[in-house]
Amino acid sequence: MGAFVIRGGKPLFGTVAVSSSKNAILPIISACLLSGEECLIKQIPGLDDVSGMCELISNLGADVKVNGRARQISVRTPHLTGHTADYEVVSRLRASFLVMGPLLARAGKAKVALPGGCPIGSRPVDLHLKGFEAMGAQIQSGHGYIEAFCPDGKLKGTTIYLDFPSVGATENLMTAAVLAEGRTVIENAASEPEIVDLAAFLNKMGAKVSGAGTDTIVIDGVDKVHGTEHTIMPDRIEAGTLMTAAALTGGDITLTNVVPEHLKPVTAKLRESGMEVIEQGSELRVRGMARPVALDIKTHPFPGFPTDMQAQMAAYLCFAEGTSVIVETIFENRFMHVNELKRMGAQIRLDGRTAIIEGIDCLQGAQVRATDLRAGAALVIAGLAARGTTEVLDIHHIDRGYEFIENKLQRLGADIQRQ
Ligand code: EPZ
């Protein structure tokens, strides 16, 4: 399953470009199903999840052409040839559930396997389904599948209140509402930057979406949408991961292709822990000034501290001076990295959704295992700063969301090899 071998202690120096966002491109690839015309998506990251989503929409009738050299994909879906996303695909890629919105919008029906849980939590989809029902879809579940059907062929616009600002539910309902009859208002919507990127893509297709980035999104249904071109936004979580690695190793790096606004919570916390972060237009410079000072962190939906950066910050704070407290409010089991960090000598105590971290001046290299995408990233960060050699196993988890992370880190002077 692949491993990274990391010899710790080398500060990161230099400049590297951040890849495009995994969590922006997945709903956008799914939204291509809404149009019969060509959608050209540029700056695609070379990620396993992107390949998986392209494979899924191809199975539904999309003609997908991937130009790896130009880092772009062309998607044309003149006719849907299916409306089922089967368990084999959905179990590998949870984001597959995002095809339900476009399928209901375009075909008036969808059959999608329940995604099931994953290491970080049970990951229910009740908010997605509640929204579809409010728009007039009939929902049936059984044998591990959700079937949705619009009795008179089209969804109807309505006002939907999300009990929780779910990113996926907001994205699924936005895309479903694009071709619905009338106006849909999503209240208590997620406001993550990836939602804004999806709305920009939909509007370029001729949809009428407003309010993305706030907690109230309004979509006025249209009869059809046309093709378009779109460049995916930078990956704020990859950027935050590299910032944290540079700060922890006492380095000095510049990241290009970033939107500093997207990284405010991470920048604030790195500065609070004593690091220097300089915002320079579409670049960010991070300097590790000294051993980090302990912090308190509580994850929240955007613009709060992102849950997708929690594991990375936990690794960072293992080296801090003082006691840090991290509260994970979004997912019920997102501390899988803790036991692995403890194999490296970290002093962490868990109490429900709270991790109490007694910082020590250095962790020791060890053999550790990536349990999920961001836990794997946390172990890489810890290995870069640890004394000795760290071997991170099961790095296929990391490849799902980081495009050749070892190449980027090598360019910054890290001693990391893929095996
Ligand atoms: C997206 O997942 C991201 N994935 C996640 O990134 C990210 O952690 C998450 O948003 C939160 O920011 C993609 O965009 C592909 P949610 P999503 O729906 O949409 C509960 C990564 O590491 N919930 O906002 O699945 C749910 O259980 C990944 O890149 C319901 O209860 O997240 C969770 O506790 C991991 N019912 C919370 O909401 C629902 O119907 C947040 O889930 C939906 C969600």
Coordinates of C-alpha atoms and ligand atoms in Angstrom, one line a residue:
M1 CA 0.0 0.0 0.0
G2 CA 3.0 2.3 -0.2
A3 CA 5.0 4.2 2.4
F4 CA 6.9 7.4 3.0
V5 CA 10.3 7.2 4.6
I6 CA 11.1 10.6 6.3
R7 CA 14.3 11.6 7.9
G8 CA 13.4 14.4 10.3
G9 CA 15.1 17.6 11.4
K10 CA 15.4 19.4 8.1
P11 CA 13.9 22.9 8.0
L12 CA 11.8 23.6 4.8
F13 CA 13.0 26.4 2.6
G14 CA 11.9 27.6 -0.9
T15 CA 8.8 28.2 -3.0
V16 CA 6.1 25.8 -4.1
A17 CA 2.8 26.1 -5.9
V18 CA -0.3 24.7 -4.2
S19 CA -2.4 22.4 -6.2
S20 CA -6.1 22.9 -7.0
S21 CA -8.7 22.0 -4.4
K22 CA -9.9 18.4 -4.1
N23 CA -13.0 19.5 -2.3
A24 CA -13.8 22.1 -4.9
I25 CA -13.3 19.9 -8.0
L26 CA -15.4 16.9 -6.9
P27 CA -18.8 18.7 -6.7
I28 CA -17.9 20.6 -9.9
I29 CA -17.2 17.4 -11.8
S30 CA -20.5 16.0 -10.6
A31 CA -22.3 19.3 -11.7
C32 CA -21.1 18.7 -15.3
L33 CA -23.9 16.2 -15.5
L34 CA -26.3 19.1 -15.6
S35 CA -25.4 20.1 -19.1
G36 CA -25.3 18.5 -22.5
E37 CA -22.6 20.8 -23.7
E38 CA -18.8 20.7 -23.1
C39 CA -17.5 21.8 -19.7
L40 CA -13.7 22.4 -19.7
I41 CA -12.2 22.2 -16.2
K42 CA -8.7 23.5 -15.8
Q43 CA -5.9 23.2 -13.3
I44 CA -7.1 19.8 -12.2
P45 CA -5.1 18.1 -9.4
G46 CA -3.8 14.6 -10.1
L47 CA -5.7 12.9 -7.3
D48 CA -7.2 9.4 -7.0
D49 CA -10.5 10.9 -5.9
V50 CA -10.7 13.0 -9.1
S51 CA -10.1 9.9 -11.2
G52 CA -12.8 8.1 -9.2
M53 CA -15.4 10.9 -9.8
C54 CA -14.6 11.0 -13.5
E55 CA -15.1 7.2 -13.7
L56 CA -18.4 7.6 -12.0
I57 CA -19.9 10.2 -14.3
S58 CA -18.6 8.3 -17.3
N59 CA -20.7 5.3 -16.1
L60 CA -23.7 7.7 -16.1
G61 CA -23.2 8.8 -19.7
A62 CA -20.6 11.6 -19.5
D63 CA -17.9 11.7 -22.2
V64 CA -14.9 12.5 -20.1
K65 CA -11.5 13.4 -21.8
V66 CA -8.6 13.8 -19.4
N67 CA -5.6 15.8 -20.7
G68 CA -3.1 15.2 -17.9
R69 CA -0.3 17.2 -19.6
A70 CA -2.6 20.3 -19.9
R71 CA -4.1 19.4 -16.4
Q72 CA -7.6 19.7 -17.7
I73 CA -10.7 17.6 -18.3
S74 CA -13.4 18.0 -20.8
V75 CA -16.9 16.7 -19.9
R76 CA -19.8 16.4 -22.2
T77 CA -23.1 14.7 -21.2
P78 CA -25.5 14.9 -24.2
H79 CA -27.6 12.1 -22.6
L80 CA -27.6 10.4 -19.3
T81 CA -27.3 6.6 -19.9
G82 CA -27.9 5.7 -16.3
H83 CA -28.9 7.1 -13.0
T84 CA -27.3 4.6 -10.6
A85 CA -24.1 5.1 -8.6
D86 CA -23.3 1.6 -7.3
Y87 CA -21.9 0.6 -3.9
E88 CA -18.5 -0.4 -5.3
V89 CA -17.8 3.2 -6.4
V90 CA -19.6 5.1 -3.6
S91 CA -17.9 3.0 -0.9
R92 CA -14.5 4.0 -2.3
L93 CA -15.4 7.7 -2.9
R94 CA -18.0 9.2 -0.5
A95 CA -18.3 12.3 -2.6
S96 CA -20.0 10.1 -5.2
F97 CA -23.2 10.9 -3.3
L98 CA -23.0 14.4 -4.9
V99 CA -24.3 13.0 -8.2
M100 CA -27.7 12.7 -6.7
G101 CA -28.5 16.4 -7.1
P102 CA -27.6 16.6 -10.8
L103 CA -29.3 13.3 -11.6
L104 CA -32.5 14.4 -10.0
A105 CA -32.3 17.8 -11.7
R106 CA -31.5 16.3 -15.2
A107 CA -33.4 13.0 -15.1
G108 CA -35.8 13.3 -12.3
K109 CA -34.5 10.1 -10.7
A110 CA -31.4 8.7 -9.0
K111 CA -30.3 5.6 -7.3
V112 CA -27.2 6.0 -5.2
A113 CA -25.6 3.6 -2.8
L114 CA -25.5 4.8 0.8
P115 CA -21.9 6.0 1.3
G116 CA -21.6 4.2 4.6
G117 CA -19.2 5.5 7.3
C118 CA -15.5 6.1 7.1
P119 CA -12.7 6.2 9.8
I120 CA -13.7 9.7 10.9
G121 CA -17.4 9.2 11.4
S122 CA -20.7 7.7 10.4
R123 CA -21.2 10.4 7.7
P124 CA -25.0 10.3 7.4
V125 CA -26.8 11.9 4.4
D126 CA -30.1 12.7 6.1
L127 CA -29.8 16.5 5.5
H128 CA -29.4 15.8 1.7
L129 CA -32.5 13.6 1.6
K130 CA -34.6 16.0 3.7
G131 CA -33.8 18.7 1.2
F132 CA -34.6 16.6 -1.8
E133 CA -38.0 15.6 -0.2
A134 CA -38.7 19.3 0.5
M135 CA -38.2 19.9 -3.3
G136 CA -40.8 17.2 -4.1
A137 CA -38.7 14.1 -4.6
Q138 CA -40.0 10.8 -3.2
I139 CA -37.2 9.0 -1.4
Q140 CA -37.0 5.2 -0.7
S141 CA -34.1 3.4 1.0
G142 CA -33.4 -0.3 1.1
H143 CA -30.7 -2.8 0.4
G144 CA -28.0 -0.2 1.0
Y145 CA -29.3 2.2 -1.7
I146 CA -31.2 5.5 -1.7
E147 CA -33.7 5.8 -4.6
A148 CA -35.2 9.2 -5.3
F149 CA -37.9 10.0 -7.9
C150 CA -39.7 13.2 -8.9
P151 CA -43.3 12.2 -9.5
D152 CA -43.9 14.9 -12.1
G153 CA -40.4 14.8 -13.5
K154 CA -39.1 18.1 -12.0
L155 CA -38.1 19.2 -8.6
K156 CA -39.9 22.2 -7.2
G157 CA -38.1 25.2 -5.7
T158 CA -38.8 25.7 -1.9
T159 CA -37.1 27.0 1.2
I160 CA -34.9 24.5 3.0
Y161 CA -33.4 25.0 6.4
L162 CA -30.3 22.8 7.1
D163 CA -30.1 21.6 10.7
F164 CA -26.3 21.7 10.3
P165 CA -24.4 23.7 7.6
S166 CA -23.4 20.5 5.8
V167 CA -21.0 21.2 2.9
G168 CA -22.2 18.1 0.9
A169 CA -25.9 18.7 1.5
T170 CA -25.5 22.4 0.5
E171 CA -23.7 21.3 -2.7
N172 CA -26.1 18.5 -3.6
L173 CA -29.1 20.8 -3.0
M174 CA -27.6 23.7 -5.0
T175 CA -27.0 21.5 -8.0
A176 CA -30.5 19.9 -7.7
A177 CA -32.1 23.4 -7.6
V178 CA -30.4 24.7 -10.7
L179 CA -33.0 23.1 -13.0
A180 CA -35.9 23.0 -10.5
E181 CA -39.2 24.9 -11.1
G182 CA -39.0 28.3 -9.3
R183 CA -36.8 29.6 -6.4
T184 CA -35.0 27.5 -3.9
V185 CA -33.6 29.1 -0.7
I186 CA -31.1 27.1 1.3
E187 CA -30.9 28.5 4.9
N188 CA -28.1 27.8 7.3
A189 CA -26.1 26.8 4.3
A190 CA -22.4 25.9 4.4
S191 CA -20.3 28.9 3.4
E192 CA -17.0 27.2 2.7
P193 CA -14.9 28.6 -0.2
E194 CA -15.6 25.4 -2.2
I195 CA -19.3 26.3 -2.1
V196 CA -18.4 29.7 -3.7
D197 CA -16.3 27.9 -6.4
L198 CA -19.2 25.6 -7.2
A199 CA -21.6 28.5 -7.4
A200 CA -19.3 30.4 -9.7
F201 CA -19.1 27.3 -12.0
L202 CA -22.9 26.9 -12.0
N203 CA -23.4 30.6 -12.8
K204 CA -21.0 30.3 -15.7
M205 CA -23.2 27.5 -17.0
G206 CA -26.1 29.9 -16.9
A207 CA -27.6 29.0 -13.6
K208 CA -28.9 31.7 -11.2
V209 CA -27.2 31.2 -7.9
S210 CA -26.7 34.0 -5.4
G211 CA -25.5 34.2 -1.8
A212 CA -22.8 31.5 -2.0
G213 CA -20.4 32.2 0.8
T214 CA -23.1 33.3 3.2
D215 CA -25.5 31.2 5.2
T216 CA -28.4 31.8 2.8
I217 CA -28.1 30.7 -0.8
V218 CA -30.8 31.5 -3.4
I219 CA -31.2 29.5 -6.7
D220 CA -33.7 30.4 -9.3
G221 CA -34.3 27.4 -11.5
V222 CA -33.7 27.6 -15.3
D223 CA -34.8 25.3 -18.1
K224 CA -31.3 24.3 -19.1
V225 CA -27.6 25.2 -18.6
H226 CA -24.8 25.3 -21.2
G227 CA -21.2 24.4 -21.2
T228 CA -18.4 26.6 -19.8
E229 CA -14.8 26.7 -18.8
H230 CA -13.6 26.9 -15.2
T231 CA -10.3 27.0 -13.3
I232 CA -10.5 25.3 -9.9
M233 CA -9.6 27.3 -6.8
P234 CA -6.4 26.5 -4.9
D235 CA -6.5 23.8 -2.2
R236 CA -6.6 25.7 1.1
I237 CA -6.1 22.5 3.1
E238 CA -3.0 21.5 1.2
A239 CA -1.7 25.1 1.7
G240 CA -2.5 24.9 5.5
T241 CA -0.7 21.5 5.7
L242 CA 2.5 22.9 4.0
M243 CA 2.3 26.1 6.2
T244 CA 2.2 24.0 9.3
A245 CA 5.1 21.8 8.2
A246 CA 7.3 24.8 7.4
A247 CA 6.4 26.4 10.8
L248 CA 7.2 23.3 12.7
T249 CA 10.5 22.6 11.0
G250 CA 11.7 26.2 11.6
G251 CA 11.8 26.8 7.9
D252 CA 11.0 29.7 5.6
I253 CA 8.7 28.9 2.6
T254 CA 6.6 30.8 0.1
L255 CA 3.4 29.2 -1.2
T256 CA 2.1 30.4 -4.6
N257 CA -1.4 29.8 -6.0
V258 CA -3.1 30.5 -2.6
V259 CA -6.0 32.7 -1.5
P260 CA -4.9 34.1 1.9
E261 CA -8.5 34.9 2.7
H262 CA -9.3 31.1 2.7
L263 CA -6.5 30.5 5.3
K264 CA -7.4 33.1 7.9
P265 CA -8.0 30.7 10.7
V266 CA -4.8 28.7 10.1
T267 CA -2.8 31.9 9.7
A268 CA -4.2 33.3 12.9
K269 CA -3.3 30.1 14.9
L270 CA 0.2 29.8 13.5
R271 CA 0.8 33.5 14.4
E272 CA -0.7 32.9 17.8
S273 CA 1.8 30.1 18.3
G274 CA 4.7 32.4 17.5
M275 CA 5.2 32.0 13.8
E276 CA 5.5 34.6 11.1
V277 CA 2.9 34.5 8.3
I278 CA 3.2 37.2 5.6
E279 CA 0.3 37.6 3.1
Q280 CA 1.5 38.8 -0.3
G281 CA -1.4 38.9 -2.8
S282 CA -1.8 35.3 -4.1
E283 CA 1.3 34.2 -2.1
L284 CA 1.8 33.3 1.5
R285 CA 5.2 33.3 3.3
V286 CA 5.6 31.3 6.5
R287 CA 8.6 31.5 8.8
G288 CA 9.2 29.2 11.7
M289 CA 10.6 31.5 14.3
A290 CA 10.9 29.2 17.4
R291 CA 9.4 26.3 19.1
P292 CA 5.6 26.7 18.9
V293 CA 3.7 28.0 21.9
A294 CA 0.7 25.9 23.0
L295 CA -2.8 26.8 21.7
D296 CA -6.5 26.1 22.2
I297 CA -8.3 25.1 19.0
K298 CA -11.9 24.3 18.3
T299 CA -13.0 23.2 14.9
H300 CA -16.0 25.0 13.3
P301 CA -17.7 25.3 9.9
F302 CA -16.1 28.1 7.8
P303 CA -15.0 30.7 8.6
G304 CA -14.1 28.9 11.8
F305 CA -11.0 26.7 12.2
P306 CA -11.3 23.9 9.6
T307 CA -11.8 20.3 10.8
D308 CA -9.6 19.2 7.8
M309 CA -6.6 21.0 9.5
Q310 CA -7.2 19.6 13.0
A311 CA -5.0 16.5 12.7
Q312 CA -2.1 18.5 11.2
M313 CA -2.3 21.1 14.0
A314 CA -2.4 18.3 16.6
A315 CA 0.9 17.0 15.2
Y316 CA 2.3 20.5 15.3
L317 CA 1.2 21.1 18.9
C318 CA 2.9 17.9 20.1
F319 CA 6.1 19.8 19.8
A320 CA 4.7 23.0 21.5
E321 CA 5.8 24.6 24.8
G322 CA 2.9 24.1 27.1
T323 CA -0.5 22.3 27.1
S324 CA -2.8 22.6 24.1
V325 CA -6.5 21.7 24.0
I326 CA -8.2 20.7 20.7
V327 CA -11.9 20.2 20.4
E328 CA -13.2 18.5 17.3
T329 CA -16.9 19.6 16.9
I330 CA -17.6 18.4 13.3
F331 CA -16.8 14.7 13.2
E332 CA -17.3 12.2 16.0
N333 CA -14.1 10.2 15.5
R334 CA -11.4 12.4 14.0
F335 CA -8.6 11.6 16.4
M336 CA -7.3 8.4 14.6
H337 CA -3.9 10.2 14.3
V338 CA -3.5 10.4 18.1
N339 CA -2.5 6.8 18.7
E340 CA 0.0 6.9 15.9
L341 CA 1.5 10.2 17.2
K342 CA 1.8 8.5 20.6
R343 CA 3.9 5.8 19.0
M344 CA 6.3 8.7 18.3
G345 CA 6.3 9.7 21.9
A346 CA 3.5 12.3 21.8
Q347 CA 1.8 13.1 25.2
I348 CA -1.9 13.2 24.2
R349 CA -4.9 12.4 26.3
L350 CA -8.4 12.0 24.7
D351 CA -11.6 12.9 26.5
G352 CA -14.5 12.4 24.0
R353 CA -14.1 15.0 21.3
T354 CA -11.3 16.8 23.2
A355 CA -7.6 16.1 22.9
I356 CA -5.3 17.5 25.6
I357 CA -1.7 17.7 24.3
E358 CA 1.3 18.1 26.6
G359 CA 3.9 19.5 24.3
I360 CA 7.4 18.0 24.4
D361 CA 10.5 19.4 22.6
C362 CA 10.7 16.6 20.1
L363 CA 9.1 13.4 18.9
Q364 CA 11.0 10.3 17.9
G365 CA 10.8 8.8 14.5
A366 CA 8.8 5.6 14.3
Q367 CA 6.8 3.3 12.0
V368 CA 3.3 4.6 11.9
R369 CA 0.1 4.0 9.8
A370 CA -2.1 6.5 7.9
T371 CA -5.7 5.7 8.9
D372 CA -7.3 8.5 6.8
L373 CA -6.3 11.4 4.6
R374 CA -5.6 14.1 7.1
A375 CA -4.3 11.8 9.8
G376 CA -1.7 10.7 7.2
A377 CA -0.8 14.3 6.5
A378 CA -0.4 14.8 10.3
L379 CA 2.0 11.9 10.5
V380 CA 4.1 13.3 7.6
I381 CA 4.3 16.7 9.4
A382 CA 5.4 14.9 12.6
G383 CA 8.0 12.9 10.8
L384 CA 9.5 16.0 9.2
A385 CA 10.2 17.4 12.6
A386 CA 10.9 14.3 14.6
R387 CA 14.3 13.0 15.6
G388 CA 15.3 10.1 13.4
T389 CA 13.4 8.2 10.7
T390 CA 9.7 7.9 10.4
E391 CA 8.0 5.4 8.1
V392 CA 4.4 6.3 7.3
L393 CA 2.5 3.3 6.0
D394 CA -0.8 3.1 3.9
I395 CA -0.1 6.3 2.1
H396 CA -2.8 5.6 -0.4
H397 CA -5.0 7.5 2.0
I398 CA -2.7 10.6 1.5
D399 CA -2.7 10.2 -2.3
R400 CA -6.5 10.7 -2.3
G401 CA -6.1 14.4 -1.3
Y402 CA -2.5 15.5 -1.8
E403 CA -0.9 15.6 -5.3
F404 CA 2.5 14.0 -5.0
I405 CA 3.1 15.6 -1.6
E406 CA 6.6 14.1 -1.4
N407 CA 7.7 16.0 -4.5
K408 CA 6.5 19.3 -3.0
L409 CA 8.3 18.6 0.2
Q410 CA 11.5 17.4 -1.5
R411 CA 11.5 20.7 -3.4
L412 CA 11.4 22.4 -0.1
G413 CA 14.4 20.4 1.2
A414 CA 12.7 17.6 3.1
D415 CA 14.3 14.2 3.2
I416 CA 11.2 12.1 2.2
Q417 CA 11.1 9.2 -0.1
R418 CA 8.1 7.2 -1.5
Q419 CA 8.6 3.4 -1.2
Ligands
EPZ1 C1 -16.9 17.9 3.2 O1 -17.4 16.6 3.7 C2 -15.5 17.6 2.9 N1 -15.4 16.6 1.8 C3 -14.7 17.1 4.1 O2 -13.3 17.0 3.8 C4 -14.8 18.1 5.2 O3 -14.2 17.6 6.4 C5 -16.3 18.4 5.5 O4 -17.0 18.8 4.3 C6 -16.5 19.5 6.6 O5 -15.9 20.7 6.1 C7 -15.6 17.0 0.5 O6 -15.9 18.2 0.3 C8 -15.5 16.0 -0.5 P1 -20.5 17.8 6.0 P2 -19.0 16.4 3.9 O7 -21.7 17.3 5.2 O8 -19.8 17.2 2.9 C9 -22.9 15.8 9.5 C10 -11.3 15.9 3.7 O9 -10.5 15.6 4.5 N2 -23.9 15.5 8.5 O10 -20.2 19.2 6.1 O11 -19.3 15.0 4.0 C11 -21.7 14.9 9.4 O12 -21.9 13.7 10.0 C12 -12.7 15.7 3.8 O13 -10.9 16.5 2.6 C13 -25.2 15.0 8.9 O14 -25.4 14.8 10.1 O15 -19.2 17.1 5.3 C14 -20.6 15.7 10.0 O16 -20.6 15.4 11.4 C15 -13.1 14.9 5.1 N3 -26.1 14.8 8.0 C16 -21.0 17.1 9.7 O17 -22.3 17.1 9.4 C17 -25.9 15.0 6.7 O18 -26.8 14.8 5.9 C18 -20.2 17.7 8.6 O19 -20.5 17.0 7.4 C19 -24.6 15.5 6.3 C20 -23.7 15.8 7.2

